[in-house]
Tab-separated table of C-alpha atoms in Angstrom:
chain	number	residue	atom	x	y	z
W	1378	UNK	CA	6.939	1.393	-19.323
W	1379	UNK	CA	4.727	3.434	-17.215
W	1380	UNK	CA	5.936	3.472	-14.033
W	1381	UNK	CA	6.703	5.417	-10.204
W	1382	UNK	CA	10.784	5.737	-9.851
W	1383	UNK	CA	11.676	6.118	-6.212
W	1384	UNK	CA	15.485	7.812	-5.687
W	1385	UNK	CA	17.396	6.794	-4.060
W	1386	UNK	CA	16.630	3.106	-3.048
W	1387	UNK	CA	18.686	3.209	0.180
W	1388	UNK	CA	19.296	5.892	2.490
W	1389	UNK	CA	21.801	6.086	5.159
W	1390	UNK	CA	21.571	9.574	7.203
W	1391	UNK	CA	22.714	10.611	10.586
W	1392	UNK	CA	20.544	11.379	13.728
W	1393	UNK	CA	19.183	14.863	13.459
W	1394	UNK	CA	20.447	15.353	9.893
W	1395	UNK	CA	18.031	16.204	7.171
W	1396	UNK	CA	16.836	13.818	4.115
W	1397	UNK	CA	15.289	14.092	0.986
W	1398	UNK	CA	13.229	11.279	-0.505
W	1399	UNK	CA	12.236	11.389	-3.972
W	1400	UNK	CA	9.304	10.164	-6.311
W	1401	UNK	CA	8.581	10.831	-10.087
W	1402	UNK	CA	6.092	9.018	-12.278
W	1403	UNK	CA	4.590	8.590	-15.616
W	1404	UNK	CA	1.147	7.628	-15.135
W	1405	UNK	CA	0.361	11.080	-15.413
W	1406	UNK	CA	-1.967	10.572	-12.522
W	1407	UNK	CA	-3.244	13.207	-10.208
W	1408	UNK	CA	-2.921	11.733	-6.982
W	1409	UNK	CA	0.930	11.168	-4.995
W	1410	UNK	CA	0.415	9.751	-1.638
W	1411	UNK	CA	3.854	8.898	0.819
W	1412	UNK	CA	3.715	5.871	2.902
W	1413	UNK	CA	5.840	4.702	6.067
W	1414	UNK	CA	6.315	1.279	6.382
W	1415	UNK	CA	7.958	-0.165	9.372
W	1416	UNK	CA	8.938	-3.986	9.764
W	1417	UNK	CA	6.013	-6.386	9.383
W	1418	UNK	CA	3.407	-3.856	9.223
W	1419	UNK	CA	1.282	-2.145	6.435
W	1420	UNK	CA	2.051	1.234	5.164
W	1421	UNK	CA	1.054	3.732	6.873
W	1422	UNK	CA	-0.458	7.123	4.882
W	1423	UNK	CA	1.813	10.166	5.735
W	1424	UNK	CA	0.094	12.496	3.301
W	1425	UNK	CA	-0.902	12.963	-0.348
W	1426	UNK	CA	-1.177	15.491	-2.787
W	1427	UNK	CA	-4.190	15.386	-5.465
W	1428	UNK	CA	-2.941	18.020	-8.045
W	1429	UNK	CA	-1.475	20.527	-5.591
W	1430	UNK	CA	-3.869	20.059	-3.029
W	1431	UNK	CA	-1.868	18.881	0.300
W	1432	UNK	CA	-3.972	16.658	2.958
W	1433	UNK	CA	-1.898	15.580	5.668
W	1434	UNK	CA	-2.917	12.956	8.127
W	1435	UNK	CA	-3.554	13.939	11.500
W	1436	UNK	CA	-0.947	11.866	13.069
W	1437	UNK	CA	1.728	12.566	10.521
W	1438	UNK	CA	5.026	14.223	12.894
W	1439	UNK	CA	5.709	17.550	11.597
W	1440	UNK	CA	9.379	16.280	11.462
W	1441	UNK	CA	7.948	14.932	7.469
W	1442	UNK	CA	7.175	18.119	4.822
W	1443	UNK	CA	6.295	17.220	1.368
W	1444	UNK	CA	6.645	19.426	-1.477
W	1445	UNK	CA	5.147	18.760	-5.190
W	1446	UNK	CA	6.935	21.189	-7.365
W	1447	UNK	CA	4.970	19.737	-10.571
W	1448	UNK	CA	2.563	16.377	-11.972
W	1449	UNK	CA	5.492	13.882	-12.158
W	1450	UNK	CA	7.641	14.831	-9.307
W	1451	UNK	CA	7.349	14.999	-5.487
W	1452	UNK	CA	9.131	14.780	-2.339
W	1453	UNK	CA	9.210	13.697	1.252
W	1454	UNK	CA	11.569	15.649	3.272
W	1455	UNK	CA	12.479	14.655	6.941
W	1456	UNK	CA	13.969	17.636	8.740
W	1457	UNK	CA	15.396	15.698	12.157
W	1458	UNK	CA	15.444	12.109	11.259
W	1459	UNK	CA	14.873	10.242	14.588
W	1460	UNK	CA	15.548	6.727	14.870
W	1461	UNK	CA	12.542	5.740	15.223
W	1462	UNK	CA	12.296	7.202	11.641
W	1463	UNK	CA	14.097	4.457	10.130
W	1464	UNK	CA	11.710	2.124	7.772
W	1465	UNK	CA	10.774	1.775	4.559
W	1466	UNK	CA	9.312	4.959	2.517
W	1467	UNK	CA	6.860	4.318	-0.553
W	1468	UNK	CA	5.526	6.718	-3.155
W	1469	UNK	CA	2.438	5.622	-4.643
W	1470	UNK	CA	0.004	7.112	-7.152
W	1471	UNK	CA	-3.557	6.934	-8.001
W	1472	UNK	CA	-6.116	8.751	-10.823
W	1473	UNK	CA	-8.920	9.953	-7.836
W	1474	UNK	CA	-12.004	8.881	-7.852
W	1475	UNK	CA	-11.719	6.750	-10.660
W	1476	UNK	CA	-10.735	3.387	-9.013
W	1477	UNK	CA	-8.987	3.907	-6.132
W	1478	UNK	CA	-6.095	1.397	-7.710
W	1479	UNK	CA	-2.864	2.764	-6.447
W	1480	UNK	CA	0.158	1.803	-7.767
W	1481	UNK	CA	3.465	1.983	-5.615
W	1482	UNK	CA	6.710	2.647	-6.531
W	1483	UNK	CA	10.004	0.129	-4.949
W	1484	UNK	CA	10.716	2.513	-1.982
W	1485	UNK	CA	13.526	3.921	-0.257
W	1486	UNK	CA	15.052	2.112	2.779
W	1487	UNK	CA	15.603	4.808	5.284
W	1488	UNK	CA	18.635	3.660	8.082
W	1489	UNK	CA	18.874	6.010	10.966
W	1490	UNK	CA	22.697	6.262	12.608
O	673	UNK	CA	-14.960	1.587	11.272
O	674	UNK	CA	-12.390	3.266	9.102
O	675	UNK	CA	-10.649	-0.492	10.373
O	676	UNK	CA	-10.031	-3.578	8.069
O	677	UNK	CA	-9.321	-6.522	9.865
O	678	UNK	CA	-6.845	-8.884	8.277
O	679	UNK	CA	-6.462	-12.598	9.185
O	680	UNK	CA	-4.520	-14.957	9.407
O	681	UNK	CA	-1.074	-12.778	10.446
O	682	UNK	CA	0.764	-16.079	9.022
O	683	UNK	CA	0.029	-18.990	7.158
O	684	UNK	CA	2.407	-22.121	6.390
O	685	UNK	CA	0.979	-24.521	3.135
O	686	UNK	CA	2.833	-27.065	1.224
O	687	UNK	CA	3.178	-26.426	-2.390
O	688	UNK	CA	-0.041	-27.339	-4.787
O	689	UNK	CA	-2.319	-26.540	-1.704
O	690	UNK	CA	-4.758	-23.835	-1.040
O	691	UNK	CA	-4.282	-20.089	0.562
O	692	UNK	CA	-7.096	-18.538	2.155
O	693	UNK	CA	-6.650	-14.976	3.650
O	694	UNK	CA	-10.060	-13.372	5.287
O	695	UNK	CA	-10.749	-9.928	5.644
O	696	UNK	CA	-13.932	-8.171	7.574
O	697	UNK	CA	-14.972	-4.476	7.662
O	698	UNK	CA	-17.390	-2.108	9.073
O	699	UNK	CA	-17.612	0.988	6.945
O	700	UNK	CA	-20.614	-0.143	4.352
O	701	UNK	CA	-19.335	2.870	2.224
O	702	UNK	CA	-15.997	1.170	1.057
O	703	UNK	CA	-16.365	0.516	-2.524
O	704	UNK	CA	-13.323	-1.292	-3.854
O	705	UNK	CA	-11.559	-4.004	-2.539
O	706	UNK	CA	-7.667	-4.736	-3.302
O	707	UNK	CA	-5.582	-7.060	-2.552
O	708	UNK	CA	-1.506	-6.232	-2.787
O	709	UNK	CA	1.235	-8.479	-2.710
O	710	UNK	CA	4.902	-7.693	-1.331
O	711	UNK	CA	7.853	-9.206	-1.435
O	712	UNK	CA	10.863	-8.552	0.919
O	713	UNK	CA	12.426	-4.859	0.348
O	714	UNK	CA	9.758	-4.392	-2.288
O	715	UNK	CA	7.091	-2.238	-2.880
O	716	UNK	CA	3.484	-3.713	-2.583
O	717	UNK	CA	1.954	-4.399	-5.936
O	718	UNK	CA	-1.600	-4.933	-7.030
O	719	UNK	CA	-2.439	-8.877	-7.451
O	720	UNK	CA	-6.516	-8.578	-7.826
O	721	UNK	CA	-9.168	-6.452	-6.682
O	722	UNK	CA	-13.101	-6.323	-6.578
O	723	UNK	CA	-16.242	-4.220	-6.355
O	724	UNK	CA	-18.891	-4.562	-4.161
O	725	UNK	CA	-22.061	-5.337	-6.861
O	726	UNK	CA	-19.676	-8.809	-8.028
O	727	UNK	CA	-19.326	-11.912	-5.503
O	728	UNK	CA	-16.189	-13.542	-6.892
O	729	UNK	CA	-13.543	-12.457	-9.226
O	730	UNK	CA	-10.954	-14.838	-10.587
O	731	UNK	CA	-7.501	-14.049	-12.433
O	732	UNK	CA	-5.396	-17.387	-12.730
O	733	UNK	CA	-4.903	-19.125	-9.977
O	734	UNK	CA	-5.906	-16.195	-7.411
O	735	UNK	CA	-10.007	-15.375	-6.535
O	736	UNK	CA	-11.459	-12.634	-4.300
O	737	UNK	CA	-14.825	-14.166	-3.256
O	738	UNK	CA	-16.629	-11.655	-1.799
O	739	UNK	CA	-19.479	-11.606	1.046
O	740	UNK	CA	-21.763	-8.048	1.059
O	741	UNK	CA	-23.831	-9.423	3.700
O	742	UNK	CA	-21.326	-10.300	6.203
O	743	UNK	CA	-19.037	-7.713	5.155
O	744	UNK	CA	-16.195	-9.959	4.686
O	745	UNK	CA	-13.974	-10.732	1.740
O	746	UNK	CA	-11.033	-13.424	0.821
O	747	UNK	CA	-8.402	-14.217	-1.368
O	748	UNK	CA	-7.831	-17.645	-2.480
O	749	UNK	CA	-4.530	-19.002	-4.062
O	750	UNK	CA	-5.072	-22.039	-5.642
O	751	UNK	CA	-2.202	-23.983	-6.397
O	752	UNK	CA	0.403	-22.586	-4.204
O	753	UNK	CA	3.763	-22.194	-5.395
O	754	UNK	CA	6.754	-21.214	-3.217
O	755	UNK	CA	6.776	-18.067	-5.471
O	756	UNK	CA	4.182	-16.963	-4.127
O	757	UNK	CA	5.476	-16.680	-0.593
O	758	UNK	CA	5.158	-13.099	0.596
O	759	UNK	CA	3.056	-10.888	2.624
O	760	UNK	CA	-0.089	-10.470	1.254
O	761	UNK	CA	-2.113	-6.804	2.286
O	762	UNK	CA	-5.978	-5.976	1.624
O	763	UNK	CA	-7.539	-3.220	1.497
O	764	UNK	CA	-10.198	-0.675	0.769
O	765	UNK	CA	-11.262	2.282	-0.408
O	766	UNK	CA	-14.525	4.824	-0.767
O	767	UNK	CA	-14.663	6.307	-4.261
O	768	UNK	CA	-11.508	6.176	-5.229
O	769	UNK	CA	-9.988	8.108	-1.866
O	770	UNK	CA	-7.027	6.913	0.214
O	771	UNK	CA	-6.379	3.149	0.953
O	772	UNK	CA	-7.281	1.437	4.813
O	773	UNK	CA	-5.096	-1.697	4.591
O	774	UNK	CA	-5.380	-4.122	6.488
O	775	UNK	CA	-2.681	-5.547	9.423
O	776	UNK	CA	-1.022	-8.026	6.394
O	777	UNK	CA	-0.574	-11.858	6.298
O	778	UNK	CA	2.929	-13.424	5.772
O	779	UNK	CA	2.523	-16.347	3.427
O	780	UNK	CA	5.244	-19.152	3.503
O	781	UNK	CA	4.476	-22.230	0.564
O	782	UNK	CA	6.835	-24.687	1.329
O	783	UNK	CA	8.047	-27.225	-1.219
């Protein structure tokens, strides 16, 4: 089945240490966007990639860097995890300008020490 | 006006009765109109979604009715089953661009 694969699920990392989320998917579809989600609230866009286009959000912490290295793959990569960088992380994709229907992967539970 | 404002932020109903979530916006440019549903350490999935030129769309026991005028929009469950207790997110979007979601509404159906 068509899908968006988030590795891995869980995450346990140390204060100041660096982590690296991933996301693949086989949609084939253009658009990757990365989500925070904290406790009871909505996600909350970090950045997203259509192709290899970055757009970042204006309030996205430079502490987060995402790479795309190709169509199926890409990556969230926190360089001094904080704790107030612990929450849930979701990959989601899209085909732009189409629908706007974006489809999420499971996430990765990110735990802070 | 990028906002979409989600209420109720909880809801209790007793199993066979009826859900009603509202949503309002400003931004007339929006264009699409999801609604996701999550369930604890899940990722939000797509239950039902609409477009601005229909009033109500209906897929089993869920319906988006949909207000242009007043810039509002709902989703009914009819029927509510204790499976269905999550937290339910809506959104929108302008031609297919990034999602505003709105604050989310934790449904409980108790049996």
């Amino acid at each position: 089945d068509a899908m968006v694969i988030q590795n891995p699920r869980y995450q346990v990392t140390q204060f100041g240490k660096p982590v690296t989320l991933s996301c693949s998917q086989t949609l084939n579809h253009n658009v990757m966007y990365w989500y925070q989600q904290k406790s009871s609230q909505a996600p909350k866009l970090l950045f997203h990639y259509y192709d290899k286009d970055f757009n970042n959000e204006a309030d996205t912490p430079d502490n987060f860097q995402s790479r795309r290295p190709n169509t199926s793959f890409c990556f969230l990569d926190i360089r001094s995890p904080g704790l107030g960088d612990a929450a849930m992380y979701l990959c989601a994709t899209s085909i732009r300008q189409v629908t706007g229907t974006q489809y999420f992967g499971p996430g990765t539970r990110l735990t802070v020490l | 006006q990028q906002q979409v404002k989600q209420s109720p932020q909880s809801l209790i109903v007793q199993k066979g009765g009826i859900s009603i979530i509202n949503c309002a916006y400003e931004n007339t440019a929006f264009d699409y109109f999801p609604w996701y549903q999550q369930f604890p350490g899940k990722g939000p999935a797509l239950l039902i979604a609409i477009r601005p030129d229909v009033s109500e769309k209906k897929e089993g026991r869920f319906t988006i009715s949909f207000n242009k005028s007043a810039k509002q929009f709902s989703l009914h469950i009819m029927d509510s089953q204790p499976g269905d207790s999550a937290t339910y997110f809506c959104a929108a979007s302008m031609y297919g661009n990034k999602l505003v979601f709105g604050a989310g509404t934790i449904l409980r159906v108790k049996s």
